[in-house]
């Protein structure tokens, strides 16, 4: 054997002997417990804290160099509670000896048991770890190594490190914030980390119990995954990540939330990207926020986030939810949403593409885009609500379905519109809505949600309001018809005054064909303006029974009692078909083309008040018509025969009075219409008179005189009109037709039989009756 070979053999033999000697002798000779005082003193000098080593320190050398400890505790910072800052019940850490000679570091499983960490912040914002992380004296800073050198050395250094695992068992962390009054405690914290090796799966398991005082919260959490880290530490993967949690307490109003998250997560630090593949979230909320109810939700998507561009994409986002219980009307709400979501935080934009929301009640489709999402959110898009049954929806929501005359209405409703809005405004533009057989187009806008300003412009093709009205109860009397302005005034003034004063509305409504209160009309237009307690409307009807209508209304609700003014005009309206449609079971009592103007004012917020305070002026004229149930010619003939002492012999074809014109003016005061110049003319007769109509009790009190035009010496016939609007009565006033000579002759005859003065007394008594 050569001398060189002998030398090498002797060298290695010596090394082996030394190692064996170290393994055997060092543990026997060196007792770390002897150095406890020195260790505690060194910690005190360095940190100002007291380190207590209560358990035994055990040293091992081969094949692992390691230390095992018993209980260790580090005192708290000055000014904080006397409890320890940190406590370790047991610890064990070992490094394999032989790889150290090759500059390889192999660490066995690091074990920490009974870890207690008490973190705190005082009222001034000082934490109990500040003294440990802030240097007491400025350190001599050496030049920072170049980036290239750091990067070139990083990978080999990390590649030479192998950790057998990490076990943290039965540990707890508390956080006491005196500034906010928040106290958080993590108990039963357990972490098990498998052997750490680059580009290989590292099993990870964690569990804990969290308690929070403000707001009250208890959460049980568990996590498991396979962790993969590449050698450059630039790419991290969490494979088959599963997180389970159960939350209850004040934060969910005493309810319970169970949640489960599943996903594969890739974090690429070099590319600055995070990818969540097949991300799933399942959660269930019971009680609390949803009393006596349960909300179950499932979310699924592939999620990509670019850290440098701050763009998040959720492709094929699916959310399924089911709500059961009392929190939702009907006890069940089932919804399924599918869409694609992109959020750009730098550009402050968000888009929902291909939105599909299907529920057990309605189905919605569309696209929505939002801008300035962080500073001043604005959104726009197109939404389409597929046709659904409103009556069925109301039944599902436990909303009382209104009883309608036509049982087939409220069967179809569909909407489509462009959506625009902010956090304080919303607009439905290019609105297209179908309700049963009615098509509605236009827009509707609302601004200032706290004090809404409403604007609209809606056009309807045809609407039969009577189909939607409540069915008439058997035996109920028909309500007297009102002009459109009067109807609007009555409806408006029944509204609470506080609501009236808060209205801020500007809108237009047009209806091509309208049927309401059995009346048919076309070309209906309504303009509404309401602001600061004043409501004004302008309404018109282009086709109203061969005529037209225009009206205006103004309601001043600034005071305690609303003041209403009306200005209306009816031109050329044929009364017979109008009245026939209004009351089909009652024959029309007047025919002809009517022209009526009315300027009226009233006060009050009840119908009786409005009637009793009504005042103003009315002009009316009816051309080429007739009054049915009232024959002036017959009454003239009766008067003529009466004066001659004869009975009526001639029969008349019908009970009506034809006229070429019927006209007059009237003043209204406190609900009583006073008409001093009533005039009815035909080619053969003329009727003049005066009287009143009481709107409060609907009583008529008219006295007219009728005479034939052809006979110059014809005696006028006096007629009294009484009764009510619905049941007028006509009586010939025979006594008023007697001349003075005839009256004197009659008085003398009565005096002859009953005594002096009896004739005048009887005549006065009879006139009192009439």
XYZ file of C-alpha atoms in Angstrom:
770
model
C 0.000 0.000 0.000
C 1.330 3.370 -0.951
C 2.068 6.026 1.596
C -0.674 8.249 0.053
C -3.312 5.542 0.420
C -2.208 4.876 3.963
C -2.464 8.582 4.745
C -5.984 8.827 3.364
C -7.097 5.757 5.259
C -5.635 7.056 8.463
C -7.380 10.436 7.947
C -10.815 8.955 7.406
C -10.372 6.518 10.219
C -9.507 9.370 12.490
C -12.608 11.307 11.401
C -14.825 8.284 12.022
C -13.301 7.763 15.424
C -13.831 11.419 16.279
C -17.461 11.301 15.177
C -18.097 8.172 17.172
C -16.370 9.743 20.129
C -18.488 12.879 19.776
C -21.703 10.856 19.575
C -20.811 8.931 22.697
C -18.925 11.489 24.749
C -20.660 14.852 24.087
C -24.084 13.861 25.473
C -22.323 12.341 28.465
C -20.066 15.293 29.109
C -22.194 18.266 28.025
C -25.380 18.998 29.994
C -27.319 21.943 28.472
C -29.256 22.354 31.701
C -26.070 23.697 33.230
C -26.302 26.625 30.822
C -29.870 27.665 31.678
C -28.788 30.680 33.751
C -26.450 31.864 30.990
C -29.206 31.470 28.352
C -31.787 33.304 30.474
C -29.294 36.080 31.238
C -28.432 36.486 27.557
C -32.124 36.843 26.629
C -32.615 39.370 29.444
C -29.656 41.416 28.247
C -30.740 41.330 24.628
C -34.502 41.901 24.983
C -35.134 43.133 28.488
C -37.565 40.221 28.847
C -37.398 37.308 31.257
C -37.027 33.863 29.734
C -38.022 31.016 32.058
C -36.767 27.528 31.171
C -38.821 25.276 33.404
C -38.362 21.917 31.673
C -35.277 19.851 30.905
C -33.038 20.590 27.909
C -31.989 17.419 26.088
C -29.175 17.307 23.554
C -28.682 14.703 20.805
C -25.786 14.481 18.312
C -25.962 11.483 15.991
C -27.425 10.940 13.555
C -29.310 14.132 14.431
C -28.002 17.196 16.175
C -30.956 18.516 18.112
C -32.424 19.992 21.227
C -35.636 19.057 23.038
C -37.079 21.353 25.644
C -39.718 21.319 28.305
C -41.801 24.386 29.134
C -40.407 27.763 28.039
C -41.990 31.150 28.756
C -41.096 34.714 27.767
C -42.382 37.591 29.918
C -44.631 40.332 28.611
C -43.538 43.863 27.697
C -43.521 46.543 30.379
C -46.891 48.225 30.867
C -48.921 45.181 29.855
C -50.572 42.391 31.832
C -48.418 40.143 33.985
C -49.239 37.120 31.855
C -46.483 35.682 29.686
C -45.995 37.019 26.185
C -45.244 33.531 24.836
C -45.247 30.028 26.259
C -44.073 26.745 24.685
C -45.096 23.589 26.506
C -42.696 21.282 24.628
C -40.419 21.647 21.592
C -38.156 19.429 19.565
C -35.875 20.395 16.679
C -33.121 18.310 15.071
C -30.687 18.661 12.168
C -29.114 15.608 10.508
C -25.360 15.542 11.126
C -23.754 13.936 8.100
C -25.357 16.144 5.367
C -23.888 19.188 7.110
C -20.455 18.153 5.816
C -21.839 18.583 2.300
C -23.448 21.930 3.154
C -26.874 20.280 3.167
C -29.339 21.078 5.948
C -31.857 18.373 6.763
C -34.211 19.273 9.592
C -36.424 16.657 11.182
C -40.044 17.364 12.050
C -40.175 20.489 14.202
C -42.570 19.917 17.091
C -44.161 22.659 19.198
C -46.722 21.659 21.809
C -48.839 23.880 24.030
C -47.832 27.133 22.306
C -49.461 30.205 23.882
C -49.013 33.621 22.309
C -50.646 36.658 23.952
C -50.636 39.698 21.646
C -51.919 43.084 22.849
C -52.129 46.783 22.026
C -52.653 49.486 24.644
C -54.893 52.542 24.439
C -52.059 54.589 22.897
C -51.574 52.098 20.058
C -48.348 50.527 21.379
C -48.146 46.759 20.910
C -46.450 44.314 23.259
C -43.993 43.164 20.572
C -42.732 46.594 19.476
C -39.662 46.304 21.732
C -38.721 43.028 20.077
C -38.854 44.219 16.466
C -37.617 47.803 16.846
C -33.813 48.046 17.407
C -32.763 50.015 20.443
C -29.697 51.440 18.713
C -29.097 52.127 15.022
C -27.344 49.105 13.546
C -24.240 49.462 11.421
C -25.615 48.846 7.978
C -23.384 47.187 5.464
C -23.982 47.712 1.748
C -26.916 45.686 0.536
C -25.929 42.793 -1.667
C -26.730 43.228 -5.323
C -29.926 41.805 -6.665
C -28.028 39.516 -8.993
C -25.976 38.087 -6.151
C -29.083 37.555 -3.989
C -30.858 35.736 -6.766
C -27.820 33.628 -7.693
C -27.283 32.510 -4.110
C -30.938 32.070 -3.150
C -31.746 28.941 -5.065
C -28.698 26.860 -4.033
C -29.163 27.886 -0.393
C -32.832 26.944 -0.398
C -32.172 23.809 -2.377
C -29.770 22.710 0.339
C -32.510 23.000 2.978
C -34.825 20.081 3.766
C -37.349 20.157 6.589
C -38.915 16.941 7.769
C -42.138 18.684 8.794
C -43.785 20.911 11.361
C -46.220 19.926 14.113
C -47.896 22.595 16.196
C -50.271 20.978 18.652
C -52.828 22.225 21.164
C -51.833 25.878 20.856
C -53.610 29.195 21.282
C -53.185 32.857 20.335
C -54.996 35.796 21.925
C -55.297 39.394 20.684
C -56.372 42.180 23.070
C -56.830 45.617 21.437
C -57.492 48.280 24.077
C -58.012 50.946 21.399
C -60.946 49.253 19.677
C -62.090 47.094 22.570
C -61.710 44.023 20.392
C -60.633 40.715 21.889
C -59.887 37.726 19.679
C -58.792 34.306 20.890
C -57.649 31.368 18.769
C -57.860 28.085 20.660
C -57.180 24.445 19.835
C -54.803 25.507 17.089
C -53.178 22.524 15.372
C -50.936 22.555 12.323
C -49.353 19.533 10.701
C -46.941 20.165 7.844
C -45.375 17.217 6.015
C -41.782 16.894 4.855
C -40.763 20.018 2.967
C -39.196 19.351 -0.430
C -39.225 21.452 -3.548
C -41.416 20.375 -6.487
C -43.065 17.737 -4.326
C -46.408 17.625 -2.562
C -46.282 18.719 1.057
C -49.375 17.632 3.013
C -50.836 20.412 5.169
C -53.550 20.113 7.802
C -54.747 22.864 10.114
C -57.618 23.376 12.554
C -58.568 26.056 15.058
C -61.383 27.582 17.093
C -61.743 31.384 16.971
C -63.653 33.531 19.463
C -64.263 37.251 18.943
C -65.964 39.674 21.335
C -66.809 42.632 19.076
C -68.885 41.574 17.276
C -69.633 38.323 19.063
C -68.341 35.497 16.892
C -67.340 31.863 17.255
C -65.789 30.089 14.292
C -64.514 26.566 13.935
C -62.113 26.195 10.999
C -60.258 23.310 9.394
C -58.021 23.203 6.320
C -56.265 20.536 4.293
C -54.261 20.710 1.086
C -51.173 19.517 -0.792
C -48.579 22.296 -0.975
C -46.082 22.395 -3.862
C -43.251 24.958 -3.997
C -40.730 25.216 -6.802
C -37.006 25.738 -6.106
C -37.123 29.416 -7.098
C -39.944 30.052 -4.595
C -41.762 31.870 -7.423
C -44.537 29.360 -7.920
C -46.751 27.959 -5.184
C -49.564 25.480 -5.628
C -52.323 24.449 -3.251
C -53.713 21.219 -4.652
C -57.102 19.930 -3.503
C -57.515 22.725 -0.989
C -60.472 22.078 1.304
C -61.591 24.589 3.949
C -64.489 23.890 6.303
C -65.898 26.429 8.730
C -68.810 26.818 11.110
C -69.685 30.337 12.261
C -72.228 31.470 14.826
C -72.826 34.356 17.172
C -73.748 38.011 16.996
C -72.207 38.535 13.548
C -74.950 36.320 12.076
C -77.605 37.477 14.568
C -77.499 34.270 16.538
C -77.706 31.996 13.521
C -75.226 29.457 12.163
C -73.262 29.509 8.902
C -71.625 26.344 7.602
C -69.248 26.832 4.672
C -66.951 24.654 2.571
C -64.389 25.861 0.020
C -62.711 23.587 -2.518
C -60.209 24.582 -5.191
C -56.806 24.139 -6.773
C -54.799 27.349 -6.392
C -51.689 28.372 -8.308
C -49.708 31.476 -7.286
C -47.104 32.570 -9.841
C -45.065 35.378 -8.283
C -42.900 35.812 -11.356
C -45.886 36.248 -13.656
C -47.822 38.030 -10.888
C -50.860 35.820 -11.382
C -53.176 33.782 -9.176
C -55.342 31.021 -10.623
C -58.166 29.265 -8.779
C -59.292 26.237 -10.762
C -62.722 24.704 -10.166
C -63.323 26.969 -7.206
C -66.384 25.879 -5.239
C -68.096 27.440 -2.254
C -70.968 25.742 -0.467
C -72.610 27.526 2.426
C -75.720 27.137 4.551
C -77.233 29.781 6.837
C -79.704 28.669 9.488
C -81.723 31.064 11.679
C -80.384 34.384 12.931
C -80.454 36.662 9.905
C -83.120 34.364 8.432
C -85.408 33.486 11.372
C -86.923 30.022 11.160
C -85.403 29.674 7.704
C -82.479 28.184 5.821
C -80.439 29.649 2.969
C -78.244 27.257 1.000
C -75.889 28.570 -1.703
C -73.423 26.987 -4.103
C -70.868 29.054 -6.061
C -68.615 27.623 -8.739
C -66.135 29.268 -11.121
C -62.620 29.346 -12.510
C -60.982 32.493 -11.133
C -57.919 34.264 -12.520
C -56.326 37.345 -10.973
C -53.473 39.355 -12.489
C -51.668 41.073 -9.603
C -49.790 43.559 -11.796
C -52.817 44.596 -13.859
C -55.264 44.058 -10.970
C -57.713 42.272 -13.230
C -59.914 39.461 -11.919
C -61.856 37.136 -14.199
C -64.517 34.695 -13.087
C -65.360 32.541 -16.084
C -68.578 30.549 -16.135
C -69.588 31.807 -12.717
C -72.493 29.752 -11.391
C -74.453 30.520 -8.254
C -77.289 28.293 -7.073
C -79.302 29.220 -4.012
C -82.348 27.869 -2.239
C -84.192 29.737 0.503
C -86.653 27.840 2.654
C -88.781 29.029 5.551
C -90.634 32.059 6.812
C -88.082 34.611 5.599
C -89.375 34.282 2.026
C -93.077 34.589 1.135
C -94.405 31.229 0.079
C -91.685 29.409 1.994
C -89.456 28.695 -1.028
C -87.188 30.698 -3.340
C -84.963 28.873 -5.799
C -82.469 30.838 -7.941
C -79.784 29.872 -10.463
C -77.354 32.434 -11.884
C -74.838 31.929 -14.705
C -72.566 34.701 -15.977
C -69.017 35.759 -16.734
C -67.538 38.430 -14.467
C -64.479 40.610 -15.159
C -63.231 43.213 -12.664
C -60.463 45.709 -13.521
C -59.464 47.519 -10.329
C -57.029 49.906 -12.047
C -59.592 50.997 -14.627
C -62.376 50.699 -12.017
C -64.590 48.637 -14.308
C -66.663 45.497 -13.921
C -68.696 43.586 -16.503
C -71.268 40.822 -16.318
C -71.530 39.033 -19.665
C -74.236 36.578 -20.625
C -76.145 36.995 -17.379
C -78.829 34.339 -16.899
C -80.873 34.382 -13.690
C -83.534 31.706 -13.443
C -85.785 31.434 -10.417
C -88.947 29.597 -9.533
C -90.686 32.964 -10.034
C -89.047 34.915 -12.886
C -86.229 34.553 -15.434
C -83.820 37.390 -16.278
C -81.179 37.662 -19.005
C -78.812 40.464 -19.972
C -75.418 42.151 -19.797
C -74.283 44.749 -17.232
C -71.179 46.954 -17.159
C -70.017 49.171 -14.289
C -67.444 51.981 -14.178
C -65.774 53.954 -11.375
C -66.580 51.045 -9.084
C -64.318 52.295 -6.278
C -64.876 56.056 -6.491
C -68.352 56.793 -7.893
C -70.006 53.604 -9.186
C -72.044 53.824 -12.375
C -73.660 50.920 -14.210
C -75.455 50.272 -17.472
C -76.721 47.308 -19.399
C -79.595 45.521 -21.057
C -82.010 43.319 -19.114
C -84.760 41.093 -20.391
C -87.344 39.675 -17.977
C -89.057 36.785 -19.706
C -92.839 36.542 -19.708
C -94.257 35.338 -16.403
C -97.620 35.128 -14.672
C -98.038 38.052 -12.200
C -100.984 36.401 -10.498
C -98.983 33.230 -9.866
C -96.024 35.297 -8.634
C -98.228 37.135 -6.135
C -99.599 33.828 -4.906
C -96.061 32.476 -4.457
C -95.087 35.616 -2.534
C -98.227 35.347 -0.391
C -99.424 38.709 -1.699
C -103.185 39.112 -1.809
C -104.237 38.865 -5.447
C -106.669 41.698 -6.218
C -110.122 40.586 -7.280
C -110.751 41.729 -10.834
C -113.832 41.935 -13.025
C -112.067 39.934 -15.714
C -110.578 36.762 -14.227
C -108.245 36.406 -17.233
C -106.138 39.504 -16.510
C -102.769 39.561 -14.687
C -101.750 36.443 -16.614
C -98.840 37.785 -18.688
C -96.078 40.276 -17.941
C -92.737 40.720 -19.730
C -90.155 43.527 -19.638
C -87.103 44.573 -21.590
C -85.090 47.736 -20.948
C -81.711 49.409 -20.942
C -80.520 49.864 -17.367
C -78.520 52.910 -16.246
C -77.765 53.986 -12.718
C -75.537 55.086 -9.868
C -75.678 54.547 -6.122
C -78.347 57.275 -5.956
C -80.218 57.000 -9.260
C -81.635 54.438 -11.659
C -83.160 54.729 -15.129
C -85.040 52.248 -17.296
C -84.498 53.452 -20.866
C -86.051 52.021 -24.046
C -88.554 50.228 -21.858
C -90.782 47.694 -23.613
C -93.358 46.039 -21.385
C -96.270 43.764 -22.150
C -99.108 43.341 -19.638
C -101.742 40.903 -20.862
C -102.948 42.563 -24.096
C -101.354 45.959 -23.420
C -97.993 47.081 -24.809
C -96.101 49.833 -22.959
C -93.053 51.704 -24.258
C -91.003 54.613 -22.932
C -88.709 55.325 -20.003
C -88.801 55.714 -16.218
C -86.129 57.398 -14.070
C -85.597 57.891 -10.364
C -82.977 60.171 -8.796
C -82.088 60.865 -5.151
C -83.374 57.703 -3.511
C -83.824 59.397 -0.113
C -86.056 62.091 -1.650
C -86.994 60.499 -4.987
C -87.304 62.635 -8.104
C -89.361 60.601 -10.593
C -89.518 61.196 -14.335
C -91.340 59.083 -16.914
C -92.668 59.035 -20.455
C -94.853 56.040 -21.215
C -96.967 55.191 -24.254
C -99.654 52.475 -24.137
C -101.355 51.063 -27.218
C -104.605 49.961 -25.570
C -105.824 49.556 -22.013
C -109.143 48.396 -20.607
C -109.068 49.556 -16.989
C -112.455 48.008 -16.290
C -110.981 44.525 -16.722
C -108.669 45.206 -13.763
C -111.218 46.965 -11.538
C -112.919 45.197 -8.648
C -116.175 43.505 -9.664
C -119.300 45.460 -8.832
C -121.130 44.071 -5.835
C -124.670 42.980 -6.426
C -127.141 45.725 -5.559
C -124.451 48.407 -5.319
C -125.337 51.714 -6.920
C -123.215 53.028 -9.772
C -120.984 55.908 -8.819
C -121.683 59.105 -10.752
C -119.201 59.608 -13.566
C -116.657 62.369 -13.263
C -114.600 64.231 -15.795
C -110.933 63.155 -16.033
C -109.761 66.224 -14.126
C -112.329 65.709 -11.371
C -111.336 62.053 -11.103
C -107.645 62.973 -10.844
C -108.425 65.636 -8.253
C -110.493 63.255 -6.154
C -107.831 60.528 -6.276
C -105.005 62.951 -5.529
C -106.590 64.676 -2.586
C -107.309 61.370 -0.878
C -103.537 60.902 -0.675
C -101.904 61.774 2.695
C -100.776 65.390 2.666
C -97.289 64.515 3.921
C -96.862 62.265 0.894
C -98.263 64.947 -1.424
C -95.741 67.499 -0.194
C -92.823 65.113 -0.784
C -93.774 64.260 -4.374
C -91.253 65.199 -7.040
C -92.647 63.944 -10.348
C -92.379 64.981 -13.973
C -93.970 62.701 -16.517
C -96.074 62.082 -19.582
C -98.505 59.255 -20.232
C -100.206 58.591 -23.565
C -102.769 55.880 -24.323
C -103.862 55.203 -27.893
C -107.096 53.498 -26.808
C -108.546 53.582 -23.310
C -111.621 52.154 -21.667
C -112.381 53.222 -18.118
C -115.647 53.378 -16.174
C -117.224 51.756 -19.275
C -116.249 54.786 -21.369
C -114.262 54.348 -24.572
C -111.821 56.993 -25.755
C -108.748 57.376 -27.960
C -105.719 59.642 -28.042
C -105.463 60.104 -24.263
C -102.582 62.225 -22.986
C -101.624 63.124 -19.417
C -98.810 65.370 -18.208
C -98.004 65.350 -14.473
C -95.785 67.819 -12.598
C -95.400 67.669 -8.811
C -92.882 69.530 -6.684
C -92.746 71.293 -3.318
C -96.356 70.471 -2.465
C -97.897 71.632 -5.760
C -99.294 69.138 -8.254
C -100.364 70.186 -11.765
C -101.730 67.984 -14.517
C -102.757 68.558 -18.107
C -104.927 65.933 -19.741
C -106.559 65.656 -23.143
C -108.645 63.183 -25.130
C -108.614 63.541 -28.909
C -111.557 61.232 -29.534
C -114.316 61.181 -26.938
C -117.650 60.096 -28.414
C -117.227 62.133 -31.603
C -115.821 65.033 -29.591
C -112.754 65.960 -27.569
C -111.697 66.902 -24.066
C -109.010 69.136 -22.520
C -108.441 69.783 -18.855
C -106.030 71.089 -16.266
C -105.791 70.576 -12.547
C -103.724 72.229 -9.849
C -103.489 70.927 -6.270
C -101.781 73.117 -3.674
C -100.953 70.955 -0.666
C -98.607 73.366 1.092
C -101.182 74.228 3.758
C -103.152 72.000 6.113
C -106.021 71.706 3.626
C -105.335 71.163 -0.083
C -106.720 73.708 -2.539
C -107.748 72.333 -5.931
C -108.513 74.268 -9.117
C -109.966 72.733 -12.289
C -110.178 74.091 -15.814
C -111.965 71.793 -18.250
C -113.446 71.913 -21.735
C -115.573 69.326 -23.565
C -116.259 69.963 -27.251
C -118.732 68.143 -29.505
C -119.215 65.100 -27.261
C -122.292 63.026 -28.148
C -124.121 62.550 -24.872
C -126.378 59.583 -25.709
C -123.616 56.996 -26.414
C -121.546 58.484 -23.598
C -124.347 58.066 -21.043
C -125.363 54.654 -22.443
C -121.842 53.290 -22.001
C -121.632 54.878 -18.589
C -124.856 53.232 -17.364
C -125.881 50.543 -19.868
C -128.915 49.482 -17.801
C -130.329 53.003 -17.659
C -131.612 54.674 -20.855
C -129.886 57.973 -21.661
C -132.124 60.925 -20.729
C -130.441 63.429 -23.039
C -129.033 63.367 -26.551
C -126.956 65.809 -28.554
C -123.453 67.198 -29.016
C -122.272 68.900 -25.831
C -119.858 71.776 -25.357
C -119.010 72.395 -21.693
C -116.428 74.592 -20.015
C -115.840 74.667 -16.284
C -113.541 76.673 -14.052
C -113.853 75.441 -10.489
C -112.086 75.626 -7.152
C -112.498 73.478 -4.058
C -110.793 72.609 -0.765
C -110.443 69.504 1.398
C -109.052 66.002 1.305
C -112.310 64.054 1.437
C -115.051 63.763 -1.186
C -117.726 65.442 1.032
C -115.360 68.329 1.770
C -114.589 68.787 -1.895
C -118.286 68.841 -2.841
C -119.296 71.223 -0.072
C -116.553 73.756 -0.897
C -116.882 73.633 -4.679
C -117.126 77.039 -6.370
C -116.660 78.561 -9.825
C -118.378 78.981 -13.189
C -119.794 76.618 -15.808
C -120.942 77.228 -19.379
C -122.833 74.513 -21.249
C -124.381 74.047 -24.651
C -125.946 70.984 -26.295
C -126.799 71.090 -30.007
C -129.326 69.073 -32.035
C -130.496 66.798 -29.281
C -133.401 65.589 -27.246
C -134.465 65.068 -23.645
C -136.139 61.703 -23.108
C -138.856 61.109 -20.534
C -139.920 64.758 -20.850
C -142.227 66.027 -23.651
C -142.515 69.812 -23.642
C -145.127 69.814 -26.410
C -147.304 67.474 -24.359
C -147.037 69.743 -21.343
C -147.890 72.805 -23.466
C -150.948 71.014 -24.784
C -151.927 69.926 -21.280
C -151.673 73.495 -20.100
C -153.790 74.717 -22.985
C -156.528 72.149 -22.351
C -156.376 72.831 -18.615
C -157.071 76.505 -19.215
C -160.033 75.495 -21.380
C -161.303 72.993 -18.838
C -160.757 70.038 -21.196
C -159.114 66.630 -20.825
C -156.121 65.367 -22.852
C -157.272 63.258 -25.834
C -154.258 63.121 -28.204
C -151.596 60.436 -27.760
C -147.870 61.107 -28.338
C -145.429 58.817 -30.121
C -142.757 59.066 -27.406
C -141.878 60.930 -24.296
C -139.073 63.219 -25.470
C -138.350 66.828 -26.260
C -136.377 67.588 -29.388
C -134.264 70.722 -29.418
C -131.839 72.521 -31.674
C -129.943 74.012 -28.763
C -129.852 73.644 -24.981
C -127.589 76.103 -23.211
C -126.921 78.130 -20.113
C -124.401 79.358 -17.585
C -124.029 78.592 -13.927
C -122.236 79.750 -10.854
C -121.153 77.269 -8.199
C -121.004 78.136 -4.521
C -120.445 75.637 -1.701
C -121.434 72.762 -3.927
C -124.658 74.290 -5.182
C -124.928 74.981 -8.919
C -127.085 78.011 -9.694
C -128.258 78.209 -13.319
C -130.198 81.467 -13.939
C -130.465 81.365 -17.750
C -131.514 77.913 -18.853
C -132.635 77.915 -22.501
C -133.977 75.130 -24.705
C -135.117 75.853 -28.251
C -136.510 73.870 -31.126
C -138.350 74.836 -34.292
C -141.665 74.672 -32.421
C -141.031 75.408 -28.749
C -138.945 77.561 -26.464
C -138.137 76.716 -22.863
C -136.585 79.172 -20.434
C -135.956 78.814 -16.781
C -133.676 78.841 -13.755
C -132.823 76.629 -10.841
C -130.240 74.878 -8.745
C -128.527 71.506 -8.541
C -127.045 70.482 -5.215
C -123.865 68.382 -5.601
C -123.872 67.437 -1.927
C -127.272 65.699 -1.839
C -127.805 65.576 -5.659
C -131.165 67.380 -5.396
C -132.685 69.254 -8.382
C -134.824 72.379 -8.019
C -135.688 73.974 -11.380
C -138.618 75.986 -12.669
C -138.980 76.531 -16.406
C -141.564 77.992 -18.732
C -142.300 76.451 -22.096
C -144.345 77.940 -24.945
C -145.095 77.145 -28.544
C -143.400 79.447 -31.051
C -146.022 79.238 -33.812
C -148.971 80.588 -31.778
C -148.414 84.213 -30.855
C -151.113 84.117 -28.205
C -149.951 80.769 -26.780
C -150.004 80.644 -23.039
C -146.594 79.575 -21.513
C -146.593 76.386 -19.494
C -144.741 76.367 -16.147
C -142.871 73.181 -15.303
C -141.166 72.266 -12.047
C -138.175 69.915 -12.182
C -137.306 68.137 -8.943
C -136.045 64.820 -7.711
C -132.385 63.848 -7.961
C -129.748 63.545 -10.628
C -130.534 59.869 -11.135
C -134.334 60.185 -10.766
C -135.558 63.613 -11.921
C -139.286 64.476 -11.761
C -141.315 66.873 -13.982
C -144.561 68.544 -12.778
C -146.744 71.065 -14.645
C -147.344 74.104 -12.401
C -150.977 74.643 -13.357
C -151.665 77.395 -10.836
C -148.879 79.579 -12.166
C -150.529 79.471 -15.605
C -153.796 81.144 -14.371
C -154.250 84.769 -15.333
C -155.256 87.391 -12.770
C -158.820 87.547 -14.151
C -159.119 83.768 -13.982
C -157.705 83.750 -10.473
C -160.177 86.449 -9.378
C -163.057 84.502 -10.886
C -162.014 81.348 -9.051
C -161.615 83.200 -5.763
C -165.128 84.601 -6.015
C -166.534 81.135 -6.620
C -164.704 79.794 -3.561
C -165.812 82.761 -1.420
C -169.390 82.112 -2.449
C -169.276 78.573 -1.111
C -166.782 78.898 1.792
C -167.094 82.483 2.885
C -165.424 85.838 2.302
C -161.590 85.602 1.835
C -161.557 81.820 1.494
C -160.576 81.976 -2.196
C -157.347 83.861 -1.575
C -156.442 81.576 1.321
C -156.989 78.408 -0.703
C -155.075 79.836 -3.655
C -152.135 80.774 -1.376
C -152.164 77.318 0.169
C -152.095 75.606 -3.240
C -149.230 77.794 -4.430
C -147.339 76.791 -1.323
C -147.607 73.172 -2.342
C -146.307 73.923 -5.787
